[in-house]
mmCIF file of C-alpha atoms and ligand atoms in Angstrom:
data_model
loop_
_atom_site.group_PDB
_atom_site.id
_atom_site.type_symbol
_atom_site.label_atom_id
_atom_site.label_comp_id
_atom_site.label_asym_id
_atom_site.label_seq_id
_atom_site.Cartn_x
_atom_site.Cartn_y
_atom_site.Cartn_z
ATOM 1 C CA MET V 1 0.000 0.000 0.000
ATOM 2 C CA ASP V 2 1.298 3.449 -0.856
ATOM 3 C CA ALA V 3 0.184 7.070 -1.164
ATOM 4 C CA LYS V 4 -1.608 6.448 -4.475
ATOM 5 C CA ASP V 5 -3.816 3.824 -2.817
ATOM 6 C CA VAL V 6 -5.108 6.294 -0.224
ATOM 7 C CA GLU V 7 -5.354 9.420 -2.341
ATOM 8 C CA GLY V 8 -7.509 12.057 -0.676
ATOM 9 C CA GLU V 9 -7.430 10.222 2.669
ATOM 10 C CA ILE V 10 -4.035 11.408 3.859
ATOM 11 C CA GLU V 11 -3.701 15.120 4.526
ATOM 12 C CA LYS V 12 0.060 15.230 4.631
ATOM 13 C CA VAL V 13 3.034 12.918 4.878
ATOM 14 C CA LEU V 14 4.842 13.718 8.119
ATOM 15 C CA ILE V 15 7.690 11.231 7.781
ATOM 16 C CA SER V 16 8.512 9.478 4.532
ATOM 17 C CA ALA V 17 9.482 5.816 4.213
ATOM 18 C CA GLU V 18 13.018 6.919 3.321
ATOM 19 C CA GLU V 19 13.269 9.112 6.424
ATOM 20 C CA ILE V 20 12.057 6.269 8.624
ATOM 21 C CA ASP V 21 14.566 3.893 7.073
ATOM 22 C CA ALA V 22 17.455 6.327 7.551
ATOM 23 C CA ARG V 23 16.555 7.012 11.182
ATOM 24 C CA LEU V 24 16.160 3.314 11.964
ATOM 25 C CA THR V 25 19.668 2.747 10.604
ATOM 26 C CA GLU V 26 20.972 5.364 13.049
ATOM 27 C CA MET V 27 18.965 3.895 15.915
ATOM 28 C CA ALA V 28 20.297 0.420 15.189
ATOM 29 C CA ALA V 29 23.839 1.782 15.391
ATOM 30 C CA GLU V 30 23.035 3.421 18.763
ATOM 31 C CA ILE V 31 21.557 0.149 20.018
ATOM 32 C CA ASP V 32 24.530 -1.910 18.814
ATOM 33 C CA ALA V 33 26.898 0.530 20.519
ATOM 34 C CA TYR V 34 25.055 0.056 23.799
ATOM 35 C CA TYR V 35 24.869 -3.744 23.853
ATOM 36 C CA GLN V 36 28.384 -4.266 22.478
ATOM 37 C CA GLY V 37 27.714 -7.786 21.264
ATOM 38 C CA GLU V 38 25.616 -8.918 24.244
ATOM 39 C CA LYS V 39 22.405 -10.666 23.301
ATOM 40 C CA VAL V 40 19.116 -8.811 23.480
ATOM 41 C CA LEU V 41 15.461 -9.833 23.497
ATOM 42 C CA LEU V 42 13.353 -7.460 21.429
ATOM 43 C CA VAL V 43 9.848 -7.170 22.867
ATOM 44 C CA GLY V 44 7.366 -5.817 20.346
ATOM 45 C CA VAL V 45 4.064 -4.381 21.536
ATOM 46 C CA LEU V 46 1.329 -5.610 19.216
ATOM 47 C CA ASN V 47 -0.056 -4.574 16.863
ATOM 48 C CA GLY V 48 1.539 -1.280 16.013
ATOM 49 C CA ALA V 49 5.149 -2.314 16.522
ATOM 50 C CA VAL V 50 5.272 -4.998 13.839
ATOM 51 C CA MET V 51 6.791 -2.707 11.204
ATOM 52 C CA ALA V 52 9.328 -1.229 13.603
ATOM 53 C CA MET V 53 10.310 -4.693 14.849
ATOM 54 C CA ALA V 54 10.739 -6.095 11.367
ATOM 55 C CA ASP V 55 12.785 -3.179 10.082
ATOM 56 C CA LEU V 56 14.833 -2.311 13.172
ATOM 57 C CA SER V 57 15.705 -5.927 13.995
ATOM 58 C CA ARG V 58 17.139 -6.506 10.538
ATOM 59 C CA LYS V 59 19.465 -3.529 10.927
ATOM 60 C CA LEU V 60 20.976 -4.737 14.220
ATOM 61 C CA SER V 61 24.345 -6.465 14.424
ATOM 62 C CA THR V 62 23.562 -7.352 18.050
ATOM 63 C CA PRO V 63 22.334 -10.957 18.315
ATOM 64 C CA ALA V 64 18.633 -10.563 18.927
ATOM 65 C CA GLN V 65 15.618 -12.701 19.660
ATOM 66 C CA MET V 66 12.006 -11.546 19.350
ATOM 67 C CA ASP V 67 9.009 -11.863 21.597
ATOM 68 C CA TRP V 68 5.654 -10.094 21.645
ATOM 69 C CA MET V 69 3.110 -8.685 24.044
ATOM 70 C CA ALA V 70 -0.409 -7.527 23.340
ATOM 71 C CA VAL V 71 -1.982 -5.194 25.869
ATOM 72 C CA SER V 72 -5.186 -3.255 26.082
ATOM 73 C CA SER V 73 -6.458 -0.425 28.219
ATOM 74 C CA TYR V 74 -8.876 -1.869 30.725
ATOM 75 C CA GLY V 75 -12.635 -1.359 30.694
ATOM 76 C CA SER V 76 -14.130 1.839 29.366
ATOM 77 C CA GLY V 77 -12.604 1.645 25.923
ATOM 78 C CA THR V 78 -10.975 5.001 26.460
ATOM 79 C CA LYS V 79 -7.407 4.472 25.456
ATOM 80 C CA SER V 80 -4.561 5.505 27.688
ATOM 81 C CA SER V 81 -6.408 5.040 30.971
ATOM 82 C CA GLY V 82 -3.153 3.642 32.298
ATOM 83 C CA VAL V 83 -4.942 0.537 33.534
ATOM 84 C CA VAL V 84 -3.774 -2.162 31.234
ATOM 85 C CA ARG V 85 -4.581 -5.815 30.818
ATOM 86 C CA ILE V 86 -2.435 -8.370 29.081
ATOM 87 C CA LEU V 87 -4.070 -9.921 26.011
ATOM 88 C CA LYS V 88 -0.964 -11.875 25.096
ATOM 89 C CA ASP V 89 1.995 -12.303 27.393
ATOM 90 C CA LEU V 90 5.619 -13.006 26.520
ATOM 91 C CA ALA V 91 6.388 -16.575 25.533
ATOM 92 C CA SER V 92 9.779 -16.444 27.250
ATOM 93 C CA ASP V 93 11.118 -15.910 30.770
ATOM 94 C CA ILE V 94 13.039 -12.612 30.828
ATOM 95 C CA HIS V 95 14.793 -13.118 34.163
ATOM 96 C CA ASP V 96 18.433 -11.997 33.701
ATOM 97 C CA VAL V 97 17.817 -11.164 30.031
ATOM 98 C CA ASN V 98 18.587 -7.878 28.243
ATOM 99 C CA VAL V 99 15.177 -6.641 27.133
ATOM 100 C CA LEU V 100 14.548 -3.886 24.609
ATOM 101 C CA ILE V 101 10.906 -2.839 24.272
ATOM 102 C CA VAL V 102 10.114 -1.803 20.696
ATOM 103 C CA GLU V 103 7.172 0.559 20.247
ATOM 104 C CA ASP V 104 5.697 2.349 17.278
ATOM 105 C CA ILE V 105 4.529 5.356 19.274
ATOM 106 C CA ILE V 106 4.525 6.800 22.766
ATOM 107 C CA ASP V 107 1.509 9.017 23.171
ATOM 108 C CA SER V 108 0.441 9.618 26.784
ATOM 109 C CA GLY V 109 3.192 7.245 27.944
ATOM 110 C CA LEU V 110 0.717 5.355 30.131
ATOM 111 C CA THR V 111 0.959 2.048 28.262
ATOM 112 C CA LEU V 112 4.727 2.112 28.375
ATOM 113 C CA SER V 113 4.860 3.168 31.991
ATOM 114 C CA TRP V 114 2.693 0.189 32.939
ATOM 115 C CA LEU V 115 4.722 -2.125 30.736
ATOM 116 C CA ILE V 116 8.004 -1.034 32.277
ATOM 117 C CA ALA V 117 6.727 -1.722 35.799
ATOM 118 C CA ASN V 118 5.361 -5.087 34.712
ATOM 119 C CA LEU V 119 8.542 -6.230 32.967
ATOM 120 C CA LYS V 120 10.841 -4.869 35.710
ATOM 121 C CA SER V 121 9.066 -7.085 38.230
ATOM 122 C CA ARG V 122 10.321 -10.083 36.218
ATOM 123 C CA GLU V 123 13.918 -8.992 36.981
ATOM 124 C CA PRO V 124 15.482 -8.683 33.535
ATOM 125 C CA LYS V 125 19.217 -8.051 33.313
ATOM 126 C CA SER V 126 18.446 -4.704 31.691
ATOM 127 C CA LEU V 127 15.350 -2.984 30.338
ATOM 128 C CA ARG V 128 15.509 -0.322 27.663
ATOM 129 C CA ILE V 129 13.042 1.321 25.313
ATOM 130 C CA ALA V 130 13.089 2.119 21.613
ATOM 131 C CA THR V 131 10.235 3.871 19.828
ATOM 132 C CA VAL V 132 9.852 5.137 16.307
ATOM 133 C CA LEU V 133 7.579 8.035 17.279
ATOM 134 C CA ARG V 134 6.928 10.081 20.403
ATOM 135 C CA LYS V 135 4.470 12.902 21.048
ATOM 136 C CA PRO V 136 6.070 15.042 23.748
ATOM 137 C CA GLU V 137 3.019 17.330 24.042
ATOM 138 C CA ALA V 138 0.715 14.378 24.773
ATOM 139 C CA ALA V 139 2.762 13.005 27.685
ATOM 140 C CA LYS V 140 0.807 12.341 30.872
ATOM 141 C CA VAL V 141 3.679 10.583 32.588
ATOM 142 C CA GLU V 142 7.390 11.031 32.158
ATOM 143 C CA VAL V 143 8.981 7.878 30.827
ATOM 144 C CA HIS V 144 12.661 7.644 30.071
ATOM 145 C CA VAL V 145 13.071 6.453 26.490
ATOM 146 C CA ASP V 146 16.516 5.359 25.364
ATOM 147 C CA HIS V 147 16.063 5.479 21.599
ATOM 148 C CA VAL V 148 13.568 7.816 19.921
ATOM 149 C CA GLY V 149 13.122 7.944 16.168
ATOM 150 C CA PHE V 150 11.132 11.144 15.816
ATOM 151 C CA ASP V 151 9.373 13.579 18.132
ATOM 152 C CA ILE V 152 6.146 14.617 16.401
ATOM 153 C CA PRO V 153 3.357 17.133 17.064
ATOM 154 C CA ASN V 154 0.230 16.064 18.936
ATOM 155 C CA GLU V 155 -1.731 15.164 15.797
ATOM 156 C CA PHE V 156 -3.549 11.981 14.887
ATOM 157 C CA VAL V 157 -1.160 10.015 12.727
ATOM 158 C CA VAL V 158 -1.438 6.772 10.785
ATOM 159 C CA GLY V 159 0.860 4.516 8.830
ATOM 160 C CA TYR V 160 3.942 2.454 9.593
ATOM 161 C CA GLY V 161 1.960 0.322 12.037
ATOM 162 C CA LEU V 162 -0.384 3.038 13.302
ATOM 163 C CA ASP V 163 -4.049 2.616 12.527
ATOM 164 C CA TYR V 164 -7.342 4.441 12.411
ATOM 165 C CA ALA V 165 -10.081 1.914 13.240
ATOM 166 C CA GLY V 166 -7.765 -0.839 12.007
ATOM 167 C CA ASP V 167 -6.973 0.808 8.679
ATOM 168 C CA TYR V 168 -3.824 2.447 7.288
ATOM 169 C CA ARG V 169 -1.324 0.357 9.292
ATOM 170 C CA THR V 170 0.287 -0.959 6.135
ATOM 171 C CA LEU V 171 1.282 2.426 4.734
ATOM 172 C CA PRO V 172 5.080 2.696 4.535
ATOM 173 C CA PHE V 173 5.094 6.336 5.736
ATOM 174 C CA VAL V 174 3.607 8.267 8.663
ATOM 175 C CA GLY V 175 0.954 10.785 7.768
ATOM 176 C CA THR V 176 -2.001 12.719 9.122
ATOM 177 C CA LEU V 177 -5.518 11.729 8.155
ATOM 178 C CA ALA V 178 -7.734 14.037 6.148
ATOM 179 C CA PRO V 179 -10.489 15.317 8.484
ATOM 180 C CA HIS V 180 -13.293 13.914 6.306
ATOM 181 C CA VAL V 181 -12.043 10.374 7.043
ATOM 182 C CA TYR V 182 -12.731 10.678 10.772
ATOM 183 C CA GLY V 183 -15.675 13.013 10.451
ATOM 184 C CA GLY V 184 -13.667 16.069 11.466
HETATM 185 C C1 PRP P 201 -0.639 2.323 20.671
HETATM 186 C C2 PRP P 201 0.888 2.176 20.642
HETATM 187 C C3 PRP P 201 1.250 2.120 22.073
HETATM 188 C C4 PRP P 201 0.182 2.930 22.758
HETATM 189 C C5 PRP P 201 0.726 4.276 23.073
HETATM 190 O O1 PRP P 201 -1.224 1.060 20.743
HETATM 191 O O2 PRP P 201 1.295 1.044 19.932
HETATM 192 O O3 PRP P 201 1.277 0.794 22.566
HETATM 193 O O4 PRP P 201 -0.902 3.075 21.843
HETATM 194 O O5 PRP P 201 -0.241 5.063 23.707
HETATM 195 P P1 PRP P 201 -0.019 5.711 25.135
HETATM 196 O O6 PRP P 201 1.379 6.233 25.200
HETATM 197 O O7 PRP P 201 -1.042 6.820 25.181
HETATM 198 O O8 PRP P 201 -0.293 4.690 26.184
HETATM 199 P P2 PRP P 201 -2.791 0.845 20.575
HETATM 200 O O9 PRP P 201 -3.418 0.748 21.943
HETATM 201 O O10 PRP P 201 -3.351 1.867 19.629
HETATM 202 O O11 PRP P 201 -2.860 -0.607 19.948
HETATM 203 P P3 PRP P 201 -2.317 -1.085 18.510
HETATM 204 O O12 PRP P 201 -0.820 -1.013 18.546
HETATM 205 O O13 PRP P 201 -2.812 -2.473 18.396
HETATM 206 O O14 PRP P 201 -2.909 -0.157 17.479
#
């Protein structure tokens, strides 16, 4: 899927596929420099992180394994309540393992903050965070993030794993939706 397939639905491209690729290359170098050949377990947060996991993992020289978690805000359906339930837990024991959480976006930070506390309680050797996107203006909690691809404005964005009602995840770039799509 590309821009021509969603003509009129995307207002503007915020970050092109080429820009994402170039930044992920830099992030992979930062990550390799940190782990210095130690093994790392990449933990992707479903569903949004699939693109980031696939692309970032292939750029790493660090020996890496992959695991996945799926989480959901509890109850009301309002996202980012900070109360999270696990829909799918890790398949592996992370005790004494170097864990790198891979996220597509940090919005309020509430999901990540919960995830960090949850994973820390399993006593990993180390726990670090990489995200492709972060919205500093949307932060409700301060979370230390080790590797950030891009800080973006507090706008509703889709593409590169990010969806609107399940759609647009498969776009290779990050863009803003045209208001008519979401009734704006
Ligand atoms: C997105 C994203 C993060 C979370 C960030 O997931 O992948 O996990 O929201 O939001 P926060 O910082 O405000 O907590 P989402 O719940 O949309 O699920 P998805 O990845 O399946 O689309």
